[in-house]
Coordinates of C-alpha atoms in Angstrom, one line a residue:
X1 CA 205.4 278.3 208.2
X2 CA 206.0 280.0 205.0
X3 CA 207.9 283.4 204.4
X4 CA 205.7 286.4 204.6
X5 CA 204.5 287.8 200.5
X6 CA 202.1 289.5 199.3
X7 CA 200.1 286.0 198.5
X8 CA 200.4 285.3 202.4
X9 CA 199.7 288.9 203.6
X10 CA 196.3 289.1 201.4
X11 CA 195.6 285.5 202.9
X12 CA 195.5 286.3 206.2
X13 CA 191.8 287.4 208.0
X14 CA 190.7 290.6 207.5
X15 CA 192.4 291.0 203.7
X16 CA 190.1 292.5 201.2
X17 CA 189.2 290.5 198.5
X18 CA 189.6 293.5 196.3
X19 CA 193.1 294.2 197.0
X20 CA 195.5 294.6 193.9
X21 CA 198.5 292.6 193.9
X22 CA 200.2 295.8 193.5
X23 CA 198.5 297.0 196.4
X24 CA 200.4 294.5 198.5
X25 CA 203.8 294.9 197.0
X26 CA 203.7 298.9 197.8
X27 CA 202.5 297.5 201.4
X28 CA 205.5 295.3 201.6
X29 CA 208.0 298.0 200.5
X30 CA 206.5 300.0 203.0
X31 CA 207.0 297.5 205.9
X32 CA 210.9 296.7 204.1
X33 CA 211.3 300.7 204.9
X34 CA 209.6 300.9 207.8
X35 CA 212.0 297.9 209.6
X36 CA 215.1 298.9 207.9
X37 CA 214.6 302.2 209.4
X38 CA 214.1 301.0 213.1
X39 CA 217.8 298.8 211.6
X40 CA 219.5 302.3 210.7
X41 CA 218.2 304.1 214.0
X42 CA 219.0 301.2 216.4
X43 CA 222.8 300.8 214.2
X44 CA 223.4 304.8 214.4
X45 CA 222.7 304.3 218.0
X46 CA 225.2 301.9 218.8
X47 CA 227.4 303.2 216.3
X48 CA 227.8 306.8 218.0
X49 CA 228.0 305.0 221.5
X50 CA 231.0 302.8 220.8
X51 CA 232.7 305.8 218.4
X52 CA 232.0 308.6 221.7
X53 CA 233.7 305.9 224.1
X54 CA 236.8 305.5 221.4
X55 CA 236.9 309.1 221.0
X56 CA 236.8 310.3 224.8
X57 CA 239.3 307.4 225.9
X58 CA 237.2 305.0 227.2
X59 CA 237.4 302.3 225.1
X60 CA 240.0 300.1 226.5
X61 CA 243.0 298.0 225.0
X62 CA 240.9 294.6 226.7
X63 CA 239.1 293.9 224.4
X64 CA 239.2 296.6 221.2
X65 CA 243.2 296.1 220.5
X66 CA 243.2 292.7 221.0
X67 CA 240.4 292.3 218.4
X68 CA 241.5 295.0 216.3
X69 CA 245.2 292.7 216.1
X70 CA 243.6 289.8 214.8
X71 CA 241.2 291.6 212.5
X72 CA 244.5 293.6 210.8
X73 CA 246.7 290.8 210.2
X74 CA 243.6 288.9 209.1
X75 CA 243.4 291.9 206.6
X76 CA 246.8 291.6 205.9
X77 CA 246.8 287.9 205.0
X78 CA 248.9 286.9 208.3
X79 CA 247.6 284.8 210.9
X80 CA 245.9 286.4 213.7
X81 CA 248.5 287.7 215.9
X82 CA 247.4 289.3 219.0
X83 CA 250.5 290.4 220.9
X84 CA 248.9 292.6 223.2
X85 CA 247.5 289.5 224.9
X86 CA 250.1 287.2 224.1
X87 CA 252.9 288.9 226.6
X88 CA 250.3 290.1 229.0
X89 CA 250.3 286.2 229.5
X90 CA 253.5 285.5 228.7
X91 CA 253.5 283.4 225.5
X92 CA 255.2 285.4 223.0
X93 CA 254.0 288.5 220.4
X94 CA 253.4 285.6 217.7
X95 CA 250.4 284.5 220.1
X96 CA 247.4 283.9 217.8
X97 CA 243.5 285.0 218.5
X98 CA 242.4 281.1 218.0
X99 CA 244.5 280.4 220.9
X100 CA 242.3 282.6 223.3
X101 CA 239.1 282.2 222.2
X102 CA 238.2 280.1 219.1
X103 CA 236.9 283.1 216.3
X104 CA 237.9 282.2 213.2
X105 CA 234.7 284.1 211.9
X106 CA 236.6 287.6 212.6
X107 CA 238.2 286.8 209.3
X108 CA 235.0 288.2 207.5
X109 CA 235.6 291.8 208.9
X110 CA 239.3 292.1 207.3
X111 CA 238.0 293.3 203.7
X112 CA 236.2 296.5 205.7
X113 CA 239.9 296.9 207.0
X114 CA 241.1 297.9 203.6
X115 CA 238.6 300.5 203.7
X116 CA 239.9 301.5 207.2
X117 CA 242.5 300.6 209.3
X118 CA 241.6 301.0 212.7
X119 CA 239.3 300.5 215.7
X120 CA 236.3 302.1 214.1
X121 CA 236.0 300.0 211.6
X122 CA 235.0 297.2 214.3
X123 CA 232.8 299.5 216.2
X124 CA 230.9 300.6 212.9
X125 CA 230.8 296.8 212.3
X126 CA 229.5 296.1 214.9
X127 CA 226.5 298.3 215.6
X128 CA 225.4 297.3 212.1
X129 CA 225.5 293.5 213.1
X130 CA 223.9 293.9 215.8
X131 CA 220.9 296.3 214.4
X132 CA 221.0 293.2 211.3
X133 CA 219.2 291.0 213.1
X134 CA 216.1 293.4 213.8
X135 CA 214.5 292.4 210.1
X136 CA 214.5 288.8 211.1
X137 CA 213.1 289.2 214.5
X138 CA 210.3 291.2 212.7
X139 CA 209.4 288.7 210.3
X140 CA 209.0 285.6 213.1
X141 CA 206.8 288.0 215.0
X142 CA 205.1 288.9 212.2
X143 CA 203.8 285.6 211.2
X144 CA 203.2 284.8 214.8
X145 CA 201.4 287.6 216.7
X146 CA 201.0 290.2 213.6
X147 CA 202.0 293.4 211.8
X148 CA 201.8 295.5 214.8
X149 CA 202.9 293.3 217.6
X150 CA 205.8 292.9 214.9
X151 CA 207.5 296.9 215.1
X152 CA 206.7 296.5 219.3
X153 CA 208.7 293.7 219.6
X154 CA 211.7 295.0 217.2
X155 CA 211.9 298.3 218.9
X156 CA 212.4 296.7 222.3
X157 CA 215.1 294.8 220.9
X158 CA 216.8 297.8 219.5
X159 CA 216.2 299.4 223.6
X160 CA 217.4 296.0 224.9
X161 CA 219.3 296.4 228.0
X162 CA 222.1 293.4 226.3
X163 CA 222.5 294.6 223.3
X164 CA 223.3 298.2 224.5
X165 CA 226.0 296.5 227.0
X166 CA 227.1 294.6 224.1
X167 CA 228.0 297.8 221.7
X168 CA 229.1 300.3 225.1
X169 CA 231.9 297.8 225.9
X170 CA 234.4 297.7 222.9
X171 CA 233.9 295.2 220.2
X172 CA 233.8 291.2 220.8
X173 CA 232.4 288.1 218.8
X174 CA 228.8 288.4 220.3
X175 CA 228.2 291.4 217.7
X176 CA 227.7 288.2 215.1
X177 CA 225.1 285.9 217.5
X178 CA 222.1 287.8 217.3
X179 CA 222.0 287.8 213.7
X180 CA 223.2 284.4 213.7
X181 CA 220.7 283.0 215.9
X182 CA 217.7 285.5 214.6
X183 CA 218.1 283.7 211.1
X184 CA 218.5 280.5 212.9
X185 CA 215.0 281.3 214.8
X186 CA 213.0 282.6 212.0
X187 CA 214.3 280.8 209.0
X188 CA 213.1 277.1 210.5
X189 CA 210.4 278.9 211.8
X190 CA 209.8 280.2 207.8
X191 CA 210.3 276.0 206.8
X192 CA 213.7 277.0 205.3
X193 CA 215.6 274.4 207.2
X194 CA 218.9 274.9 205.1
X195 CA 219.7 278.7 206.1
X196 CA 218.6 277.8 209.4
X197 CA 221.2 275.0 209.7
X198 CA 223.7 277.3 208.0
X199 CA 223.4 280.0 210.9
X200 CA 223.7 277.3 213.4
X201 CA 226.9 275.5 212.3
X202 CA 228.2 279.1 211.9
X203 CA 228.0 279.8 215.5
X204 CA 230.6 277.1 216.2
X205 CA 233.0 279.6 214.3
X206 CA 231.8 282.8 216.6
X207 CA 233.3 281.3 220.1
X208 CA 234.4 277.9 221.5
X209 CA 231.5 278.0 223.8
X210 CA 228.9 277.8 221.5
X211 CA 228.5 274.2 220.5
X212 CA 226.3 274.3 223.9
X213 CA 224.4 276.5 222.4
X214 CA 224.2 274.4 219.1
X215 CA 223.4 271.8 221.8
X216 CA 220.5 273.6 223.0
X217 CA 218.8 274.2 219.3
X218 CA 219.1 270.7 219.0
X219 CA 217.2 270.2 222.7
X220 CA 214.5 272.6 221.1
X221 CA 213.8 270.7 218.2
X222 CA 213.8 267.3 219.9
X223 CA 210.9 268.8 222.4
X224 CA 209.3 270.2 219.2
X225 CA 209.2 266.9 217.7
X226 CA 212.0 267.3 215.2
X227 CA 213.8 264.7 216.7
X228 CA 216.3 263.6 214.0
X229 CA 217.6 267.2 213.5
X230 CA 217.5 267.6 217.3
X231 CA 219.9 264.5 217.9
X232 CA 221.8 265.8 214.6
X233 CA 222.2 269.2 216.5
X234 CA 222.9 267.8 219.8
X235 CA 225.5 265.7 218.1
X236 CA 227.0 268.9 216.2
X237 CA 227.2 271.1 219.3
X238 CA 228.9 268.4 221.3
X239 CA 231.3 267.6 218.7
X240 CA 232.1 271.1 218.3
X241 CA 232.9 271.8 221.7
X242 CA 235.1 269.0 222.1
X243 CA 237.5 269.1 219.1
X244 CA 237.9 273.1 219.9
X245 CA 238.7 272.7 223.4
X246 CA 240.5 269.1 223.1
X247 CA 242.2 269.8 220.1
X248 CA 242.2 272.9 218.2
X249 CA 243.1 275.5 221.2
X250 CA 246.0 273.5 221.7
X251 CA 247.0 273.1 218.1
X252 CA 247.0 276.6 218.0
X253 CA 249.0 277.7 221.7
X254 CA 246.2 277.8 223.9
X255 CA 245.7 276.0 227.2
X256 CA 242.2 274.1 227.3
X257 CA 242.8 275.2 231.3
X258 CA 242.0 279.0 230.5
X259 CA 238.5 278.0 229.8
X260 CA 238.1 275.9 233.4
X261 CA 235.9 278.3 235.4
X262 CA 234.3 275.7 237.7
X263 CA 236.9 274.7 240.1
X264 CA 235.1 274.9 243.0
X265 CA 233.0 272.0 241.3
X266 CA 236.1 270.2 240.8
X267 CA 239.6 270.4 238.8
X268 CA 237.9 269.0 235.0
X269 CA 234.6 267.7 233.6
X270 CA 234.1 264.3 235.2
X271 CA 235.3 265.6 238.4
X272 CA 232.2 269.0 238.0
X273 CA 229.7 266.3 236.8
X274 CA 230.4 263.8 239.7
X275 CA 230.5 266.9 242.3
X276 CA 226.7 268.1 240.7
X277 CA 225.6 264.3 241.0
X278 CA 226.4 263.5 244.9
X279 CA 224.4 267.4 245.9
X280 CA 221.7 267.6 242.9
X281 CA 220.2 270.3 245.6
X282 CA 222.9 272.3 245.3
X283 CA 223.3 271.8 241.8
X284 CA 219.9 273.0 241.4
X285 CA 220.3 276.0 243.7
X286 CA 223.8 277.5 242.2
X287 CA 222.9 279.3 239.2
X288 CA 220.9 281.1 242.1
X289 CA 223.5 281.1 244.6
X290 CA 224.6 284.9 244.3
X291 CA 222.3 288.1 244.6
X292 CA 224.1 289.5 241.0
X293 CA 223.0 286.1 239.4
X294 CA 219.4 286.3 240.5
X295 CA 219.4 289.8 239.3
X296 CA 220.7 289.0 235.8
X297 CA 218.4 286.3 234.9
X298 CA 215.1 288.0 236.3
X299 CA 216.7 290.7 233.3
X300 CA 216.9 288.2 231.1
X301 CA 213.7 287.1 231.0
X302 CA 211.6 290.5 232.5
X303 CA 211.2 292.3 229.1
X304 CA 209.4 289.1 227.4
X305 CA 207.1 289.6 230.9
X306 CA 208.6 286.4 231.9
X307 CA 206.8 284.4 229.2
X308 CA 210.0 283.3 227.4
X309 CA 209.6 280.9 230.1
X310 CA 207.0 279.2 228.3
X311 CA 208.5 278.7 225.4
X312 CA 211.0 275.3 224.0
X313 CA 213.2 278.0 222.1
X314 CA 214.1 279.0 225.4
X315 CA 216.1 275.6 225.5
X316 CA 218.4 277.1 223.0
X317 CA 219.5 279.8 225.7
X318 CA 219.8 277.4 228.5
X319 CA 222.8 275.7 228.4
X320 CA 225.1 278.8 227.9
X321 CA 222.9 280.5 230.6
X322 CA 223.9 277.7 232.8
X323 CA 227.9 277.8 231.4
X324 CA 227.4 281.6 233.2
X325 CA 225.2 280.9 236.1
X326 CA 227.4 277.7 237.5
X327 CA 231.1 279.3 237.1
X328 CA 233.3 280.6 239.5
X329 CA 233.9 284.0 237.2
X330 CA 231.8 286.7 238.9
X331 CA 232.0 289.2 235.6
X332 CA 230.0 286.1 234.0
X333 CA 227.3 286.5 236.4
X334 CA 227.1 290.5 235.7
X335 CA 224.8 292.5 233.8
X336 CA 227.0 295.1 233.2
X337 CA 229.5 293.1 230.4
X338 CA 228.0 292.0 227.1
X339 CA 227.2 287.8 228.2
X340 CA 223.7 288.6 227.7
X341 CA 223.7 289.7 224.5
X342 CA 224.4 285.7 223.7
X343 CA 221.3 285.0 224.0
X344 CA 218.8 288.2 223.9
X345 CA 217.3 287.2 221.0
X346 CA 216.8 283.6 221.6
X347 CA 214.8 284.9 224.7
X348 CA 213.0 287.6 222.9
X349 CA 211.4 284.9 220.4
X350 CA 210.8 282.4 222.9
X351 CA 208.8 285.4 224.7
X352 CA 206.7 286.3 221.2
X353 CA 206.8 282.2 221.0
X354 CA 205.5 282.2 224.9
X355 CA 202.4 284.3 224.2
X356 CA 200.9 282.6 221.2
X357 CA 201.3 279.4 223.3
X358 CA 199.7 281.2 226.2
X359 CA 197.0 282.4 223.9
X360 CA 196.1 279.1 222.1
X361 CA 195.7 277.2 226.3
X362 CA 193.5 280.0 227.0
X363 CA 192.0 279.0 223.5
X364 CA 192.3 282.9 222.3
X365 CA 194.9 282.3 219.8
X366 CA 193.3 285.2 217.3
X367 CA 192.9 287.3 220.1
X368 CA 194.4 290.2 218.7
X369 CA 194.5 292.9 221.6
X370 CA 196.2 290.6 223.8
X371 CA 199.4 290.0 221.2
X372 CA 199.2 293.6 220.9
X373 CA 199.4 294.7 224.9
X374 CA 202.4 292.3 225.2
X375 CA 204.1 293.5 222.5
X376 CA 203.4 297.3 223.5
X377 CA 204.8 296.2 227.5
X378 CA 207.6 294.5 226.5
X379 CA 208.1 297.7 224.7
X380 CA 207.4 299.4 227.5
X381 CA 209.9 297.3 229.5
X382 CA 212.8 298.0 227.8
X383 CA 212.3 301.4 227.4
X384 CA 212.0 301.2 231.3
X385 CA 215.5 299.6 231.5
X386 CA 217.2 302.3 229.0
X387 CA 218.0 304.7 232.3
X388 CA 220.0 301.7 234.2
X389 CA 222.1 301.0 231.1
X390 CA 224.2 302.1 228.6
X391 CA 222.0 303.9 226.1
X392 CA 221.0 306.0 228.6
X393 CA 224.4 308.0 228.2
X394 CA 223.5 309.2 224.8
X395 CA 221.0 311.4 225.8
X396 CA 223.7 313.3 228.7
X397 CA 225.5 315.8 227.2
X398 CA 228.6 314.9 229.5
X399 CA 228.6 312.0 227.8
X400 CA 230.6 313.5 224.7
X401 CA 232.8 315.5 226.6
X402 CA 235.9 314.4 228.2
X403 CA 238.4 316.8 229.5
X404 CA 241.3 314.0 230.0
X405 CA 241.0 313.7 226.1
X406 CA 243.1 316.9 225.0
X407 CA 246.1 315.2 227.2
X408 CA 245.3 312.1 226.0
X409 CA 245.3 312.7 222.3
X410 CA 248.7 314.6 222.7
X411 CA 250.1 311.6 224.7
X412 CA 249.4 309.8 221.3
X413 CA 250.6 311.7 218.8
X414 CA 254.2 311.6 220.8
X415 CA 254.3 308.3 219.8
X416 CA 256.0 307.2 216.5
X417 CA 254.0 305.2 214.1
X418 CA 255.5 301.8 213.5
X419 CA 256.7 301.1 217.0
X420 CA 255.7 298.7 220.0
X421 CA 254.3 301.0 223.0
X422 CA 252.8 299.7 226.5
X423 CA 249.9 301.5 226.4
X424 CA 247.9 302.2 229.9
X425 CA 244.4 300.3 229.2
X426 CA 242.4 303.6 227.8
X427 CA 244.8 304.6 225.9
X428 CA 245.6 301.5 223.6
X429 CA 242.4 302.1 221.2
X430 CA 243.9 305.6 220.2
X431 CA 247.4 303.8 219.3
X432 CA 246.6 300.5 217.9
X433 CA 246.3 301.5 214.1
X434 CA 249.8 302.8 214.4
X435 CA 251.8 301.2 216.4
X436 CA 252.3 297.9 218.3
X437 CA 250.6 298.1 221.3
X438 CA 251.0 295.9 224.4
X439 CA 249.3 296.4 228.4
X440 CA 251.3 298.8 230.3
X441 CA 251.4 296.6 233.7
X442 CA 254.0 296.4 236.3
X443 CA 256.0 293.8 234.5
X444 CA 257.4 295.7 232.2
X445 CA 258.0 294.4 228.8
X446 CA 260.7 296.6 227.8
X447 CA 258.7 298.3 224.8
X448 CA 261.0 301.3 223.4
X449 CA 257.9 303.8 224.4
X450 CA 255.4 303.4 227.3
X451 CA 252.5 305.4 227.9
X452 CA 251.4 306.0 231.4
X453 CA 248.4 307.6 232.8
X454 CA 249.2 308.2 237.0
X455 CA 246.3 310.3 237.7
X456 CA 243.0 307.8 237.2
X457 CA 242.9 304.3 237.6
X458 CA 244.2 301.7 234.9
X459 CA 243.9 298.2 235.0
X460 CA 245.7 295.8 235.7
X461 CA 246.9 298.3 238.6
X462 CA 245.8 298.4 242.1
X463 CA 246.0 302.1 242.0
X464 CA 246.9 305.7 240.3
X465 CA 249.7 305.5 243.4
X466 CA 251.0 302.1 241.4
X467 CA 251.1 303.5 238.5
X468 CA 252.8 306.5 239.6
X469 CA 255.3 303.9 241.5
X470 CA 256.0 301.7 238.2
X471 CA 256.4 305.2 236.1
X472 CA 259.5 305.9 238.7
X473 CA 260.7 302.5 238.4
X474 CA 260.7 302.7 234.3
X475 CA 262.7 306.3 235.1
X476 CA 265.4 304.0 237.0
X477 CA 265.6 301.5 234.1
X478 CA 266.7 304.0 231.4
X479 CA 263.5 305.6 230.7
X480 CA 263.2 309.3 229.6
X481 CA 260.2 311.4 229.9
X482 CA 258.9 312.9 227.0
X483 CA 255.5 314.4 227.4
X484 CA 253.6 314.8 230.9
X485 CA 249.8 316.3 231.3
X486 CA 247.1 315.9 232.8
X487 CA 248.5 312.7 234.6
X488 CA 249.1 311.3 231.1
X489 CA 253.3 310.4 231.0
X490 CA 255.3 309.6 227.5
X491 CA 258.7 307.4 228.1
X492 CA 261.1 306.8 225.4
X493 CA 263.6 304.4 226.3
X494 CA 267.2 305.1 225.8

C-alpha cells in the first residue's frame, strides 16, 4: 500500500541484496522515461487526431465552439458565455456553460488561452489530459501484478477503444476524468487517502452527473471495508448531485428538465423509482434492452477479458454505466461518442484488480506468468479494437486529405473578424477564434453573415436539399451572396 521507491523496488522478491541504492534510482529514472514516453506517444496521438479533424473540417461547432466560448471568456475574466448554444435553444447570447452542463473546472484551461486563442488550444489540452493519466495507471499496476504487466496494461490504455472516441470527437469535460479518477484509484490504493479524496471531490466540478460516480467510490469502499469514507462518499456524491441539479442549474438559467432522459420510466425521480419497483424484471433487463447497449458494455468490459467483473472498483463505474444504459437517449447507449471514456479507467483497474483477486482464490497470487499473459491479452485486445475505431484513421493517408477544405478555408477568410456568423456545423471550429459564431439552422437568427454548406449534410438539417432551401429563403430576406464553391455559400446581410 505504499508508493513505489527504490526501498520498495529492492524489497520486493527476486532483488539482489547487492544492489546499490544508486542502482535503483537510475532503475527508477529509467521506468519515469520509459512511462512518460508511452504519455508523449499516446498525447501526440490524440493530439494529431483532433488537430487533422479541425484542420480538414470535421470538427464540428457541437461541441468544440461551444467549449471553446466558455473557455475564452473564462480567459478573459467574463462568465462563461456560450451563445452558440444559448439561441440554438432560445435563451439569449448571455446563456452561460454552467447552465448546460455544470463544468466549472473548464476554468483551469483559460491561462493556456493566453498562449492561444483558439480551438487548438483545447484539443492540445486535451490529448495531454488524457495521455496524464497513463503514469498513474502504471504505478497501481505496478505494485499489483508487476513491472512488466505494468507497460502491458498502460499501452492498452493508450489503444483504448474510449479514449480514442473521446479525443476523435472535439473536446468535452471527460478529457479531465481519467486523470481524475486514475489518481483517485491509485493514490488510496498507494495509502494516500488525501489526494485520493481531492480527485474525487473534484469530479463533482467536471459534470453534474458525476456525484453518482462519487456515489459509486463511496459503494467501493464500503464493500472494501472502509465503511466510514464509503458513507462519507456516498453522502458527497448524493449531495452533489442534488444541489447542481436542484439548485445551481437553475441559479444559473438552466432547466433541471434538460437532464430528464428517462421518461419512459416516468416524468421525475419518484415517478422512475416507483416505475422500476412495480417490474424489478424489467428493471433488471433494461440496461440490456437494445442490441447497441449490449454491444457497448461487452466493450466495456472485453479488454480487461471480462475480469473487471470481479473486481469492487468496478462499483465506481456502475452507477454512471446504469445513468447510460437505463435512459431513453440512444447516443448514450453508443460506442461511437466519448461516454465511455467516463469510466475506461475505472474498468481498466478493476480488470488489473480482477486478476490478482482471481490469482489469490486460485491461491497463485505470485504467479508471475499468469499476470503477465493477461496483461500481454488485454494488450492484445485493444490493439484488436484499434481497426473498428478512431485511431485507426491515423494510419490512412486519406485521413489528412480533405478536398472540401480549400473551399472551406476560403468560405472563412470572407468572413470579418469581430462579427456574429451562423456557421454550418463543420464550419464553426474554423471561425470561432474570430468571430461570434452561432448554428446555422432553419430558424434563422438574423446574424449579419451566414455560412452555408448546400452540398453535404449539416446538422441540424434533414438534408443538403434543406440547406439549399433555407440558403434561398436567407436570399429573400435581404441576403447577398458573397463567396460560393464547392457547395460552401457566404451571405452578408444588407
Amino acid at each position: 500500500m505504499l508508493p513505489v521507491t527504490g526501498d520498495t523496488l529492492a524489497a520486493r522478491p527476486g532483488a539482489s541484496a547487492a544492489a546499490s541504492p544508486s542502482f535503483w534510482r537510475l532503475a527508477l529514472l529509467g521506468h519515469r522515461a520509459r512511462v512518460g514516453a508511452i504519455a508523449l506517444l499516446a498525447a501526440v496521438a490524440y493530439g494529431v487526431l483532433g488537430l487533422v479533424k479541425l484542420a480538414t473540417f470535421r470538427a464540428t461547432t457541437f461541441d468544440l465552439v461551444i467549449v471553446d466560448q466558455a473557455v475564452r471568456n473564462y480567459a478573459a475574466l467574463r462568465p462563461p458565455y456560450i451563445p452558440v448554444l444559448g439561441m440554438f435553444h432560445g435563451r439569449g447570447m448571455d446563456y452561460v456553460q454552467l447552465a448546460d452542463h455544470f463544468s466549472p473546472i473548464y476554468a483551469l484551461l483559460a491561462p493556456f488561452y493566453w498562449l492561444h486563442d483558439g480551438p487548438e488550444t483545447l484539443i492540445v489540452a486535451q490529448a495531454l489530459l488524457l495521455a496524464a493519466a497513463i503514469p498513474f495507471i502504471w504505478l497501481f499496476t505496478r505494485r499489483v501484478l508487476g513491472v512488466a504487466p505494468a507497460y502491458l496494461v498502460c499501452v492498452a490504455y493508450a489503444l483504448a477503444w474510449p479514449v480514442a472516441q473521446a479525443a476523435a470527437f472535439d473536446a468535452h469535460e471527460v478529457m479531465f476524468v481519467p486523470l481524475l479518477t486514475a489518481i483517485m484509484i491509485e493514490r488510496y490504493h498507494a495509502g494516500r487517502v488525501f489526494p485520493a479524496a481531492l480527485a474525487m471531490l473534484a469530479l463533482l466540478l467536471v459534470k453534474e452527473d458525476m456525484g453518482l460516480m462519487v456515489i459509486g467510490a463511496g459503494l467501493c469502499l464500503f464493500v472494501l471495508g472502509d465503511r466510514l469514507r464509503g458513507v462519507l462518499s456516498v453522502a458527497f456524491g448524493l449531495g452533489g448531485v442534488l444541489l447542481v441539479r436542484g439548485l445551481l442549474i437553475t441559479f444559473f438559467g438552466g432547466d433541471s428538465k434538460d437532464f430528464w432522459a428517462y421518461h419512459h420510466l416516468g416524468p421525475d425521480i419518484p415517478g422512475a423509482v416507483m416505475a422500476l419497483v412495480r417490474d424489478p424484471i424489467a428493471a433488471v433487463l433494461l440496461p440490456f434492452s437494445e442490441e447497441a447497449k449490449v454491444d457497448t458494455l461487452f466493450l466495456m468490459a472485453w479488454p480487461t477479458l471480462l475480469l473487471c467483473l470481479l473486481s469492487p472498483l468496478s462499483l465506481v463505474a456502475l452507477p454512471h454505466v446504469l445513468e447510460r444504459m437505463l435512459s431513453d437517449r440512444a447516443q448514450w447507449w453508443q460506442a461511437d461518442f466519448q461516454y465511455s471514456a467516463f469510466t475506461v479507467v475505472i474498468l481498466l483497474c478493476a480488470g488489473v484488480d480482477g486478476l490478482a483477486r482471481l490469482l489469490r482464490l486460485l491461491k497463485r497470487p505470485e504467479d508471475a506468468g499468469l499476470k503477465l499473459a493477461w496483461s500481454a491479452a488485454a494488450c492484445v485486445v485493444a490493439l484488436t479494437l484499434v481497426p473498428r475505431f478512431a485511431l485507426d484513421q491515423l494510419y490512412h493517408p486519406a485521413f489528412y486529405e480533405e478536398p472540401k477544405a480549400v473551399a472551406a478555408a476560403e468560405a472563412v477568410r470572407r468572413v470579418p473578424a469581430g462579427v456574429t456568423v451562423e456557421a454550418a456545423n463543420s464550419v464553426g471550429p474554423a471561425l470561432t477564434a474570430k468571430a461570434t459564431v452561432l448554428l446555422w439552422t432553419a430558424e434563422s437568427k438574423g446574424a449579419p453573415w451566414v455560412v452555408a454548406d448546400t452540398a453535404r449534410w449539416e446538422f441540424p438539417f434533414g438534408s443538403p436539399e434543406d440547406q439549399l432551401a433555407e440558403v434561398n429563403k436567407l436570399q429573400g430576406q435581404g441576403y447577398v451572396k458573397v463567396f460560393e464553391h464547392d457547395g460552401y455559400v457566404v451571405l452578408r446581410k444588407t
